[in-house]
Amino acid sequence: MARRSGKRPWGAPHPELDVERARGGTRSEQGPDGTWTVRSVTSTTKSYLCPGCRQEIRTGTPHVVAWQSDALLGADAALELRRHWHRSCWAHRADRR
């Protein structure tokens, strides 16, 4: 006798794969300032300074970490230059002067 899962009704279609979640929240974004690797962070135990607004990202605050994928000095140097951004600051970084 086969054992059925209680998570999905029998015969129901499989849910679509959440690609961002499968990648651990990491995605690639193209912008006027280059190609960026962006990772969503749900919480941290350390506070950071957002380069967009120069305000503190407090511990436990969901935010993004971004680094340039096409950096001139290579991937290792780009990873060392990664920055923590408020989600809204990252989304509107092209609007800033």
XYZ file of N, CA, C and O in Angstrom:
388
model
N 0.849 -1.178 0.000
C 0.000 0.000 0.000
C 0.897 1.245 0.000
O 1.757 1.399 0.854
N 0.689 2.127 -0.956
C 1.490 3.351 -1.080
C 1.042 4.383 -0.050
O -0.154 4.531 0.220
N 1.986 5.073 0.475
C 1.707 6.109 1.467
C 1.578 7.456 0.756
O 2.437 7.841 -0.026
N 0.517 8.167 1.029
C 0.277 9.460 0.383
C 0.771 10.604 1.255
O 0.693 10.548 2.471
N 1.199 11.652 0.584
C 1.636 12.853 1.286
C 0.422 13.712 1.605
O -0.502 13.828 0.803
N 0.444 14.319 2.766
C -0.649 15.203 3.155
C -0.414 16.646 2.729
O -1.237 17.516 2.979
N 0.704 16.915 2.068
C 1.041 18.288 1.696
C 0.313 18.763 0.446
O 0.017 19.928 0.316
N 0.062 17.865 -0.499
C -0.579 18.257 -1.753
C -1.702 17.260 -2.033
O -1.481 16.052 -1.996
N -2.902 17.743 -2.304
C -4.003 16.823 -2.604
C -3.671 15.930 -3.800
O -3.000 16.354 -4.744
N -4.140 14.685 -3.739
C -3.903 13.723 -4.808
C -4.412 14.261 -6.139
O -5.527 14.757 -6.229
N -3.564 14.229 -7.150
C -3.956 14.669 -8.488
C -3.815 16.163 -8.720
O -3.989 16.640 -9.837
N -3.515 16.920 -7.690
C -3.344 18.370 -7.853
C -2.010 18.650 -8.551
O -1.053 17.897 -8.403
N -1.946 19.722 -9.340
C -0.681 20.031 -10.031
C 0.413 20.434 -9.044
O 0.131 20.952 -7.963
N 1.632 20.175 -9.439
C 2.761 20.571 -8.609
C 2.892 22.091 -8.620
O 2.686 22.724 -9.658
N 3.265 22.694 -7.488
C 3.456 24.152 -7.475
C 4.699 24.519 -8.294
O 5.635 23.733 -8.414
N 4.683 25.723 -8.853
C 5.805 26.189 -9.647
C 7.018 26.402 -8.745
O 6.896 26.876 -7.618
N 8.196 26.066 -9.261
C 9.431 26.199 -8.501
C 9.774 27.667 -8.290
O 9.773 28.454 -9.232
N 10.069 28.039 -7.050
C 10.516 29.387 -6.732
C 12.029 29.411 -6.928
O 12.798 28.991 -6.060
N 12.470 29.894 -8.088
C 13.880 29.838 -8.468
C 14.750 30.639 -7.508
O 15.832 30.206 -7.116
N 14.304 31.811 -7.094
C 15.099 32.631 -6.164
C 15.311 31.905 -4.840
O 16.403 31.894 -4.293
N 14.277 31.272 -4.343
C 14.414 30.530 -3.084
C 15.349 29.333 -3.259
O 16.149 29.028 -2.376
N 15.277 28.655 -4.406
C 16.138 27.509 -4.670
C 17.609 27.926 -4.749
O 18.505 27.164 -4.391
N 17.878 29.134 -5.201
C 19.247 29.642 -5.275
C 19.711 30.262 -3.965
O 20.786 30.841 -3.895
N 18.919 30.186 -2.949
C 19.287 30.765 -1.662
C 19.069 32.264 -1.623
O 19.697 32.975 -0.851
N 18.178 32.766 -2.467
C 17.897 34.195 -2.491
C 18.854 34.994 -3.351
O 18.809 36.210 -3.356
N 19.742 34.334 -4.091
C 20.724 35.022 -4.930
C 20.197 35.136 -6.357
O 19.669 34.187 -6.909
N 20.352 36.336 -6.921
C 19.920 36.568 -8.295
C 20.907 37.510 -8.973
O 21.728 38.142 -8.315
N 20.817 37.600 -10.276
C 21.660 38.513 -11.039
C 20.772 39.636 -11.566
O 19.673 39.377 -12.055
N 21.244 40.872 -11.449
C 20.487 42.028 -11.929
C 21.353 42.862 -12.856
O 22.520 43.101 -12.580
N 20.756 43.295 -13.936
C 21.419 44.157 -14.910
C 20.943 45.588 -14.683
O 19.755 45.824 -14.501
N 21.870 46.527 -14.664
C 21.514 47.921 -14.478
C 22.421 48.824 -15.276
O 23.378 48.354 -15.902
N 22.155 50.125 -15.280
C 23.011 51.055 -16.011
C 24.428 51.107 -15.437
O 25.366 51.516 -16.113
N 24.575 50.641 -14.189
C 25.884 50.637 -13.545
C 26.564 49.267 -13.590
O 27.514 49.015 -12.869
N 26.082 48.360 -14.438
C 26.714 47.060 -14.616
C 25.834 45.899 -14.196
O 24.646 46.056 -13.949
N 26.444 44.730 -14.118
C 25.753 43.520 -13.703
C 26.082 43.251 -12.244
O 27.244 43.291 -11.848
N 25.057 42.987 -11.460
C 25.212 42.825 -10.020
C 24.688 41.470 -9.566
O 23.695 40.975 -10.093
N 25.339 40.888 -8.597
C 24.829 39.719 -7.900
C 24.186 40.246 -6.635
O 24.808 40.988 -5.877
N 22.926 39.871 -6.426
C 22.146 40.402 -5.304
C 21.602 39.233 -4.497
O 21.020 38.305 -5.062
N 21.794 39.292 -3.198
C 21.305 38.247 -2.312
C 20.373 38.868 -1.280
O 20.714 39.852 -0.634
N 19.205 38.269 -1.124
C 18.259 38.717 -0.098
C 18.670 38.134 1.244
O 18.993 36.956 1.346
N 18.674 38.979 2.269
C 19.047 38.570 3.614
C 17.853 38.857 4.508
O 17.323 39.971 4.502
N 17.434 37.860 5.271
C 16.253 38.067 6.113
C 16.597 38.731 7.440
O 15.836 39.533 7.937
N 17.726 38.369 8.029
C 18.123 39.020 9.275
C 19.614 38.788 9.511
O 20.212 37.881 8.962
N 20.194 39.637 10.331
C 21.604 39.515 10.685
C 21.779 39.816 12.158
O 20.882 40.350 12.813
N 22.950 39.508 12.663
C 23.263 39.803 14.061
C 24.147 41.038 14.163
O 24.592 41.391 15.247
N 24.383 41.679 13.043
C 25.257 42.847 12.982
C 24.528 43.969 12.248
O 23.711 43.718 11.378
N 24.817 45.211 12.585
C 24.214 46.331 11.865
C 25.180 46.800 10.773
O 26.393 46.610 10.883
N 24.637 47.398 9.727
C 25.421 47.869 8.586
C 24.988 49.276 8.220
O 23.899 49.709 8.584
N 25.806 49.973 7.443
C 25.472 51.297 6.942
C 25.087 51.163 5.476
O 25.876 50.684 4.660
N 23.874 51.575 5.139
C 23.385 51.496 3.764
C 24.077 52.575 2.926
O 24.039 53.752 3.291
N 24.719 52.199 1.793
C 25.381 53.204 0.965
C 24.398 54.102 0.210
O 24.772 55.171 -0.258
N 23.141 53.698 0.136
C 22.146 54.496 -0.581
C 21.664 55.693 0.210
O 21.624 56.819 -0.286
N 21.322 55.473 1.467
C 20.758 56.548 2.294
C 21.665 56.946 3.458
O 21.347 57.877 4.191
N 22.750 56.222 3.634
C 23.702 56.473 4.731
C 23.051 56.307 6.105
O 23.463 56.925 7.078
N 22.000 55.493 6.172
C 21.322 55.199 7.434
C 21.686 53.776 7.876
O 22.064 52.940 7.058
N 21.538 53.521 9.143
C 21.859 52.211 9.691
C 20.822 51.162 9.278
O 19.619 51.430 9.276
N 21.296 49.987 8.914
C 20.439 48.816 8.741
C 20.561 48.055 10.059
O 21.598 47.483 10.358
N 19.536 48.101 10.860
C 19.596 47.519 12.203
C 19.578 45.993 12.159
O 19.137 45.398 11.192
N 20.064 45.398 13.209
C 20.077 43.938 13.301
C 18.657 43.401 13.171
O 17.708 43.996 13.674
N 18.530 42.301 12.460
C 17.232 41.675 12.268
C 16.400 42.272 11.146
O 15.302 41.809 10.884
N 16.899 43.308 10.455
C 16.151 43.959 9.385
C 16.405 43.257 8.054
O 17.559 43.091 7.663
N 15.349 42.839 7.349
C 15.553 42.249 6.021
C 16.164 43.289 5.072
O 15.760 44.443 5.078
N 17.140 42.879 4.275
C 17.814 43.787 3.347
C 18.464 42.974 2.227
O 18.258 41.761 2.154
N 19.241 43.612 1.366
C 19.956 42.907 0.304
C 21.455 43.164 0.428
O 21.878 44.194 0.948
N 22.226 42.209 -0.051
C 23.672 42.347 -0.154
C 23.980 42.289 -1.648
O 23.502 41.400 -2.351
N 24.734 43.272 -2.141
C 25.003 43.338 -3.578
C 26.488 43.540 -3.835
O 27.175 44.232 -3.089
N 26.955 42.894 -4.906
C 28.323 43.106 -5.377
C 28.328 43.014 -6.886
O 27.498 42.347 -7.491
N 29.256 43.723 -7.505
C 29.304 43.825 -8.955
C 29.857 42.538 -9.557
O 30.935 42.078 -9.187
N 29.104 41.941 -10.469
C 29.502 40.689 -11.097
C 30.579 40.888 -12.142
O 31.402 40.011 -12.378
N 30.564 42.040 -12.787
C 31.510 42.309 -13.869
C 32.580 43.316 -13.429
O 32.944 44.217 -14.161
N 33.097 43.130 -12.213
C 34.093 44.046 -11.660
C 35.400 43.961 -12.444
O 35.802 42.898 -12.918
N 36.066 45.072 -12.550
C 37.310 45.173 -13.302
C 38.418 44.304 -12.709
O 39.201 43.696 -13.430
N 38.473 44.199 -11.388
C 39.545 43.454 -10.726
C 39.209 41.984 -10.467
O 39.961 41.285 -9.795
N 38.071 41.518 -10.953
C 37.707 40.115 -10.811
C 36.673 39.844 -9.740
O 36.305 40.708 -8.952
N 36.228 38.591 -9.728
C 35.142 38.177 -8.843
C 35.520 38.244 -7.369
O 34.707 38.646 -6.533
N 36.753 37.860 -7.021
C 37.163 37.884 -5.612
C 37.192 39.307 -5.059
O 36.750 39.561 -3.945
N 37.708 40.234 -5.856
C 37.752 41.641 -5.430
C 36.333 42.200 -5.301
O 36.041 42.952 -4.369
N 35.454 41.819 -6.224
C 34.070 42.296 -6.180
C 33.366 41.796 -4.929
O 32.619 42.535 -4.283
N 33.610 40.552 -4.571
C 32.983 39.990 -3.378
C 33.457 40.711 -2.116
O 32.684 40.943 -1.194
N 34.705 41.121 -2.093
C 35.228 41.878 -0.955
C 34.593 43.270 -0.863
O 34.539 43.857 0.210
N 34.116 43.788 -1.996
C 33.512 45.124 -2.030
C 31.982 45.088 -1.913
O 31.319 46.083 -2.184
N 31.422 43.955 -1.505
C 29.962 43.839 -1.393
C 29.448 44.809 -0.338
O 30.146 45.134 0.614
N 28.222 45.249 -0.532
C 27.610 46.211 0.379
C 26.200 45.765 0.746
O 25.502 45.150 -0.048
N 25.787 46.128 1.943
C 24.445 45.841 2.451
C 23.575 47.069 2.209
O 23.956 48.171 2.583
N 22.411 46.867 1.588
C 21.500 47.944 1.225
C 20.116 47.675 1.800
O 19.685 46.527 1.879
N 19.401 48.742 2.166
C 17.966 48.608 2.406
C 17.345 48.176 1.075
O 17.805 48.593 0.009
N 16.311 47.375 1.121
C 15.684 46.906 -0.126
C 15.193 48.059 -0.984
O 15.383 48.079 -2.197
N 14.572 49.045 -0.374
C 14.051 50.177 -1.149
C 15.177 51.038 -1.714
O 15.084 51.553 -2.822
N 16.252 51.192 -0.962
C 17.398 51.974 -1.454
C 18.026 51.286 -2.662
O 18.406 51.940 -3.636
N 18.138 49.957 -2.599
C 18.707 49.210 -3.723
C 17.803 49.344 -4.956
O 18.275 49.576 -6.057
N 16.509 49.226 -4.753
C 15.574 49.290 -5.869
C 15.583 50.669 -6.542
O 15.323 50.775 -7.748
N 15.886 51.730 -5.797
C 15.844 53.093 -6.331
C 17.217 53.719 -6.485
O 17.341 54.939 -6.572
N 18.267 52.912 -6.538
C 19.620 53.471 -6.608
C 19.885 54.243 -7.890
O 20.647 55.200 -7.891
N 19.213 53.897 -8.976
C 19.401 54.618 -10.247
C 18.776 56.010 -10.207
O 19.161 56.891 -10.986
N 17.823 56.232 -9.290
C 17.159 57.534 -9.185
C 17.974 58.556 -8.403
O 17.690 59.739 -8.438
N 18.997 58.083 -7.683
C 19.819 58.990 -6.872
C 20.844 59.698 -7.731
O 21.292 59.209 -8.733
N 21.261 60.865 -7.314
C 22.284 61.621 -8.050
C 23.602 61.509 -7.376
O 23.832 61.370 -6.283
